[in-house]
Amino acid sequence: MNKDIEFHFKSPEDSPGYLLGQMTVLWQRKVKRALDPLDLTQTQFVLLAALAWISKEKDSVTQIDIANQGNADRMMVSKVLRTLEEKKFLTRKEHQTDTRAKIIKMTTLGASVLQKALLAVETADLEFFSMPDLDLSGFNSTMSKLISKNK
């Protein structure tokens, strides 16, 4: 036993990083259970949702737009979008003016699956985060501020 190791926090439960890690694992498990019947991973869901969000504002959505929306690695996004294309959830076409870019469009099948996934994930979120004394709006605001600060 090594008693010389010193921790800043008195216990793991005093560490926000430890608690966030534990909460993330449990939340991801819940979301996975919600998405499994739709044959979607959480990453696939996030990228499809990003495509849908961006498509509300823009006609030509690129892989880079999707990567930027989710603070995601471009190579990972490209690989996951290829998988979603194989599932017929989206199409990827060459950009008309930028030969390095691809234009991403959701298919009817992709939109249908995403709608079901949104209902499943939003329900899972509300179940997971619902507590009588939790101000969800304030909690979300705090998380958004921490994300912005650490980008």
PDB file of C-alpha atoms in Angstrom:
ATOM      1  CA  MET A   1       0.000   0.000   0.000  1.00  0.00           C
ATOM      2  CA  ASN A   2       1.373   3.424  -0.969  1.00  0.00           C
ATOM      3  CA  LYS A   3       0.359   6.014   1.610  1.00  0.00           C
ATOM      4  CA  ASP A   4       2.739   8.664   0.206  1.00  0.00           C
ATOM      5  CA  ILE A   5       0.485   9.492  -2.745  1.00  0.00           C
ATOM      6  CA  GLU A   6      -1.300  12.775  -2.136  1.00  0.00           C
ATOM      7  CA  PHE A   7      -4.614  13.686  -3.717  1.00  0.00           C
ATOM      8  CA  HIS A   8      -6.032  17.191  -4.005  1.00  0.00           C
ATOM      9  CA  PHE A   9      -9.545  15.837  -3.349  1.00  0.00           C
ATOM     10  CA  LYS A  10     -10.406  14.007  -0.136  1.00  0.00           C
ATOM     11  CA  SER A  11     -12.335  11.304  -2.006  1.00  0.00           C
ATOM     12  CA  PRO A  12     -13.199  10.439  -5.604  1.00  0.00           C
ATOM     13  CA  GLU A  13     -16.703  11.830  -5.011  1.00  0.00           C
ATOM     14  CA  ASP A  14     -15.143  15.273  -4.381  1.00  0.00           C
ATOM     15  CA  SER A  15     -13.543  15.302  -7.851  1.00  0.00           C
ATOM     16  CA  PRO A  16     -15.727  16.829 -10.594  1.00  0.00           C
ATOM     17  CA  GLY A  17     -13.710  14.973 -13.247  1.00  0.00           C
ATOM     18  CA  TYR A  18     -14.281  11.625 -11.560  1.00  0.00           C
ATOM     19  CA  LEU A  19     -18.011  12.323 -11.199  1.00  0.00           C
ATOM     20  CA  LEU A  20     -18.306  13.505 -14.803  1.00  0.00           C
ATOM     21  CA  GLY A  21     -16.539  10.346 -15.961  1.00  0.00           C
ATOM     22  CA  GLN A  22     -18.881   8.120 -13.947  1.00  0.00           C
ATOM     23  CA  MET A  23     -21.944  10.017 -15.158  1.00  0.00           C
ATOM     24  CA  THR A  24     -20.752   9.868 -18.783  1.00  0.00           C
ATOM     25  CA  VAL A  25     -20.292   6.086 -18.659  1.00  0.00           C
ATOM     26  CA  LEU A  26     -23.788   5.588 -17.230  1.00  0.00           C
ATOM     27  CA  TRP A  27     -25.401   8.043 -19.652  1.00  0.00           C
ATOM     28  CA  GLN A  28     -23.636   6.466 -22.663  1.00  0.00           C
ATOM     29  CA  ARG A  29     -24.899   3.058 -21.558  1.00  0.00           C
ATOM     30  CA  LYS A  30     -28.460   4.365 -21.467  1.00  0.00           C
ATOM     31  CA  VAL A  31     -28.138   6.015 -24.887  1.00  0.00           C
ATOM     32  CA  LYS A  32     -26.606   2.844 -26.353  1.00  0.00           C
ATOM     33  CA  ARG A  33     -29.611   0.827 -25.149  1.00  0.00           C
ATOM     34  CA  ALA A  34     -31.913   3.398 -26.781  1.00  0.00           C
ATOM     35  CA  LEU A  35     -30.049   3.345 -30.119  1.00  0.00           C
ATOM     36  CA  ASP A  36     -29.272  -0.391 -30.421  1.00  0.00           C
ATOM     37  CA  PRO A  37     -32.706  -1.303 -31.871  1.00  0.00           C
ATOM     38  CA  LEU A  38     -32.130   1.294 -34.634  1.00  0.00           C
ATOM     39  CA  ASP A  39     -28.688  -0.107 -35.539  1.00  0.00           C
ATOM     40  CA  LEU A  40     -27.034   3.222 -34.693  1.00  0.00           C
ATOM     41  CA  THR A  41     -24.045   3.985 -32.528  1.00  0.00           C
ATOM     42  CA  GLN A  42     -23.986   7.152 -30.472  1.00  0.00           C
ATOM     43  CA  THR A  43     -21.376   8.652 -32.819  1.00  0.00           C
ATOM     44  CA  GLN A  44     -23.489   7.836 -35.874  1.00  0.00           C
ATOM     45  CA  PHE A  45     -26.499   9.406 -34.178  1.00  0.00           C
ATOM     46  CA  VAL A  46     -24.559  12.566 -33.286  1.00  0.00           C
ATOM     47  CA  LEU A  47     -23.325  12.995 -36.860  1.00  0.00           C
ATOM     48  CA  LEU A  48     -26.778  12.406 -38.350  1.00  0.00           C
ATOM     49  CA  ALA A  49     -28.248  14.922 -35.900  1.00  0.00           C
ATOM     50  CA  ALA A  50     -25.497  17.427 -36.775  1.00  0.00           C
ATOM     51  CA  LEU A  51     -26.315  16.994 -40.467  1.00  0.00           C
ATOM     52  CA  ALA A  52     -29.999  17.635 -39.734  1.00  0.00           C
ATOM     53  CA  TRP A  53     -29.261  20.732 -37.638  1.00  0.00           C
ATOM     54  CA  ILE A  54     -26.897  22.239 -40.192  1.00  0.00           C
ATOM     55  CA  SER A  55     -29.270  21.402 -43.076  1.00  0.00           C
ATOM     56  CA  LYS A  56     -31.883  23.654 -41.485  1.00  0.00           C
ATOM     57  CA  GLU A  57     -29.591  26.636 -42.174  1.00  0.00           C
ATOM     58  CA  LYS A  58     -27.523  25.509 -45.191  1.00  0.00           C
ATOM     59  CA  ASP A  59     -28.314  23.767 -48.474  1.00  0.00           C
ATOM     60  CA  SER A  60     -24.789  22.417 -49.035  1.00  0.00           C
ATOM     61  CA  VAL A  61     -23.465  20.689 -45.937  1.00  0.00           C
ATOM     62  CA  THR A  62     -19.885  19.400 -46.021  1.00  0.00           C
ATOM     63  CA  GLN A  63     -18.099  16.828 -43.886  1.00  0.00           C
ATOM     64  CA  ILE A  64     -16.099  19.699 -42.392  1.00  0.00           C
ATOM     65  CA  ASP A  65     -19.331  21.452 -41.343  1.00  0.00           C
ATOM     66  CA  ILE A  66     -20.411  18.279 -39.561  1.00  0.00           C
ATOM     67  CA  ALA A  67     -17.012  17.814 -37.890  1.00  0.00           C
ATOM     68  CA  ASN A  68     -17.009  21.443 -36.714  1.00  0.00           C
ATOM     69  CA  GLN A  69     -20.562  21.174 -35.344  1.00  0.00           C
ATOM     70  CA  GLY A  70     -19.567  18.325 -33.041  1.00  0.00           C
ATOM     71  CA  ASN A  71     -15.938  19.272 -32.279  1.00  0.00           C
ATOM     72  CA  ALA A  72     -15.046  15.963 -33.937  1.00  0.00           C
ATOM     73  CA  ASP A  73     -11.957  14.652 -35.684  1.00  0.00           C
ATOM     74  CA  ARG A  74     -12.338  15.045 -39.474  1.00  0.00           C
ATOM     75  CA  MET A  75     -10.959  11.608 -40.300  1.00  0.00           C
ATOM     76  CA  MET A  76     -13.306   9.939 -37.813  1.00  0.00           C
ATOM     77  CA  VAL A  77     -16.235  11.902 -39.269  1.00  0.00           C
ATOM     78  CA  SER A  78     -15.302  10.791 -42.784  1.00  0.00           C
ATOM     79  CA  LYS A  79     -15.144   7.142 -41.701  1.00  0.00           C
ATOM     80  CA  VAL A  80     -18.472   7.254 -39.825  1.00  0.00           C
ATOM     81  CA  LEU A  81     -20.197   9.089 -42.693  1.00  0.00           C
ATOM     82  CA  ARG A  82     -18.969   6.343 -45.037  1.00  0.00           C
ATOM     83  CA  THR A  83     -20.646   3.782 -42.757  1.00  0.00           C
ATOM     84  CA  LEU A  84     -23.861   5.828 -42.717  1.00  0.00           C
ATOM     85  CA  GLU A  85     -23.714   5.994 -46.504  1.00  0.00           C
ATOM     86  CA  GLU A  86     -23.392   2.181 -46.652  1.00  0.00           C
ATOM     87  CA  LYS A  87     -26.517   1.976 -44.473  1.00  0.00           C
ATOM     88  CA  LYS A  88     -28.267   4.266 -47.013  1.00  0.00           C
ATOM     89  CA  PHE A  89     -28.881   6.945 -44.357  1.00  0.00           C
ATOM     90  CA  LEU A  90     -27.071   9.635 -46.365  1.00  0.00           C
ATOM     91  CA  THR A  91     -25.343  10.375 -49.644  1.00  0.00           C
ATOM     92  CA  ARG A  92     -21.908  11.888 -50.188  1.00  0.00           C
ATOM     93  CA  LYS A  93     -21.223  13.690 -53.470  1.00  0.00           C
ATOM     94  CA  GLU A  94     -18.270  15.652 -54.800  1.00  0.00           C
ATOM     95  CA  HIS A  95     -18.475  19.397 -54.163  1.00  0.00           C
ATOM     96  CA  GLN A  96     -18.993  21.407 -57.359  1.00  0.00           C
ATOM     97  CA  THR A  97     -16.178  23.886 -56.731  1.00  0.00           C
ATOM     98  CA  ASP A  98     -13.970  22.324 -54.024  1.00  0.00           C
ATOM     99  CA  THR A  99     -12.583  18.969 -55.155  1.00  0.00           C
ATOM    100  CA  ARG A 100     -11.463  18.146 -51.600  1.00  0.00           C
ATOM    101  CA  ALA A 101     -14.945  18.582 -50.108  1.00  0.00           C
ATOM    102  CA  LYS A 102     -17.959  16.300 -50.144  1.00  0.00           C
ATOM    103  CA  ILE A 103     -21.580  17.443 -49.968  1.00  0.00           C
ATOM    104  CA  ILE A 104     -23.633  15.383 -47.507  1.00  0.00           C
ATOM    105  CA  LYS A 105     -27.391  14.916 -47.865  1.00  0.00           C
ATOM    106  CA  MET A 106     -29.676  12.858 -45.674  1.00  0.00           C
ATOM    107  CA  THR A 107     -31.821  10.243 -47.407  1.00  0.00           C
ATOM    108  CA  THR A 108     -35.488   9.608 -46.657  1.00  0.00           C
ATOM    109  CA  LEU A 109     -34.445   6.450 -44.818  1.00  0.00           C
ATOM    110  CA  GLY A 110     -31.857   8.413 -42.822  1.00  0.00           C
ATOM    111  CA  ALA A 111     -34.436  11.045 -41.855  1.00  0.00           C
ATOM    112  CA  SER A 112     -36.869   8.347 -40.741  1.00  0.00           C
ATOM    113  CA  VAL A 113     -34.244   6.572 -38.621  1.00  0.00           C
ATOM    114  CA  LEU A 114     -33.013   9.880 -37.190  1.00  0.00           C
ATOM    115  CA  GLN A 115     -36.562  10.856 -36.162  1.00  0.00           C
ATOM    116  CA  LYS A 116     -36.945   7.566 -34.276  1.00  0.00           C
ATOM    117  CA  ALA A 117     -33.484   7.980 -32.758  1.00  0.00           C
ATOM    118  CA  LEU A 118     -34.233  11.523 -31.631  1.00  0.00           C
ATOM    119  CA  LEU A 119     -37.335  10.358 -29.800  1.00  0.00           C
ATOM    120  CA  ALA A 120     -35.408   7.483 -28.187  1.00  0.00           C
ATOM    121  CA  VAL A 121     -32.395   9.599 -27.152  1.00  0.00           C
ATOM    122  CA  GLU A 122     -34.420  12.579 -25.959  1.00  0.00           C
ATOM    123  CA  THR A 123     -36.556  10.226 -23.853  1.00  0.00           C
ATOM    124  CA  ALA A 124     -33.399   8.583 -22.470  1.00  0.00           C
ATOM    125  CA  ASP A 125     -31.938  12.028 -21.697  1.00  0.00           C
ATOM    126  CA  LEU A 126     -35.044  13.185 -19.859  1.00  0.00           C
ATOM    127  CA  GLU A 127     -35.189   9.942 -17.863  1.00  0.00           C
ATOM    128  CA  PHE A 128     -31.484  10.047 -17.035  1.00  0.00           C
ATOM    129  CA  PHE A 129     -31.298  13.706 -16.033  1.00  0.00           C
ATOM    130  CA  SER A 130     -34.665  14.048 -14.324  1.00  0.00           C
ATOM    131  CA  MET A 131     -34.418  14.789 -10.624  1.00  0.00           C
ATOM    132  CA  PRO A 132     -36.884  16.819  -8.596  1.00  0.00           C
ATOM    133  CA  ASP A 133     -34.258  19.307  -7.410  1.00  0.00           C
ATOM    134  CA  LEU A 134     -32.240  19.590 -10.653  1.00  0.00           C
ATOM    135  CA  ASP A 135     -32.618  22.799 -12.644  1.00  0.00           C
ATOM    136  CA  LEU A 136     -31.932  21.262 -16.065  1.00  0.00           C
ATOM    137  CA  SER A 137     -31.718  24.649 -17.773  1.00  0.00           C
ATOM    138  CA  GLY A 138     -29.089  25.858 -15.284  1.00  0.00           C
ATOM    139  CA  PHE A 139     -27.229  22.539 -15.535  1.00  0.00           C
ATOM    140  CA  ASN A 140     -27.173  22.800 -19.345  1.00  0.00           C
ATOM    141  CA  SER A 141     -26.008  26.403 -19.151  1.00  0.00           C
ATOM    142  CA  THR A 142     -23.117  25.464 -16.859  1.00  0.00           C
ATOM    143  CA  MET A 143     -22.083  22.606 -19.149  1.00  0.00           C
ATOM    144  CA  SER A 144     -22.226  24.924 -22.204  1.00  0.00           C
ATOM    145  CA  LYS A 145     -20.014  27.472 -20.451  1.00  0.00           C
ATOM    146  CA  LEU A 146     -17.462  24.782 -19.522  1.00  0.00           C
ATOM    147  CA  ILE A 147     -17.445  23.499 -23.115  1.00  0.00           C
ATOM    148  CA  SER A 148     -16.914  27.015 -24.521  1.00  0.00           C
ATOM    149  CA  LYS A 149     -14.164  27.758 -22.006  1.00  0.00           C
ATOM    150  CA  ASN A 150     -12.257  24.586 -22.849  1.00  0.00           C
ATOM    151  CA  LYS A 151     -12.537  24.494 -26.659  1.00  0.00           C
TER     152      LYS A 151
END
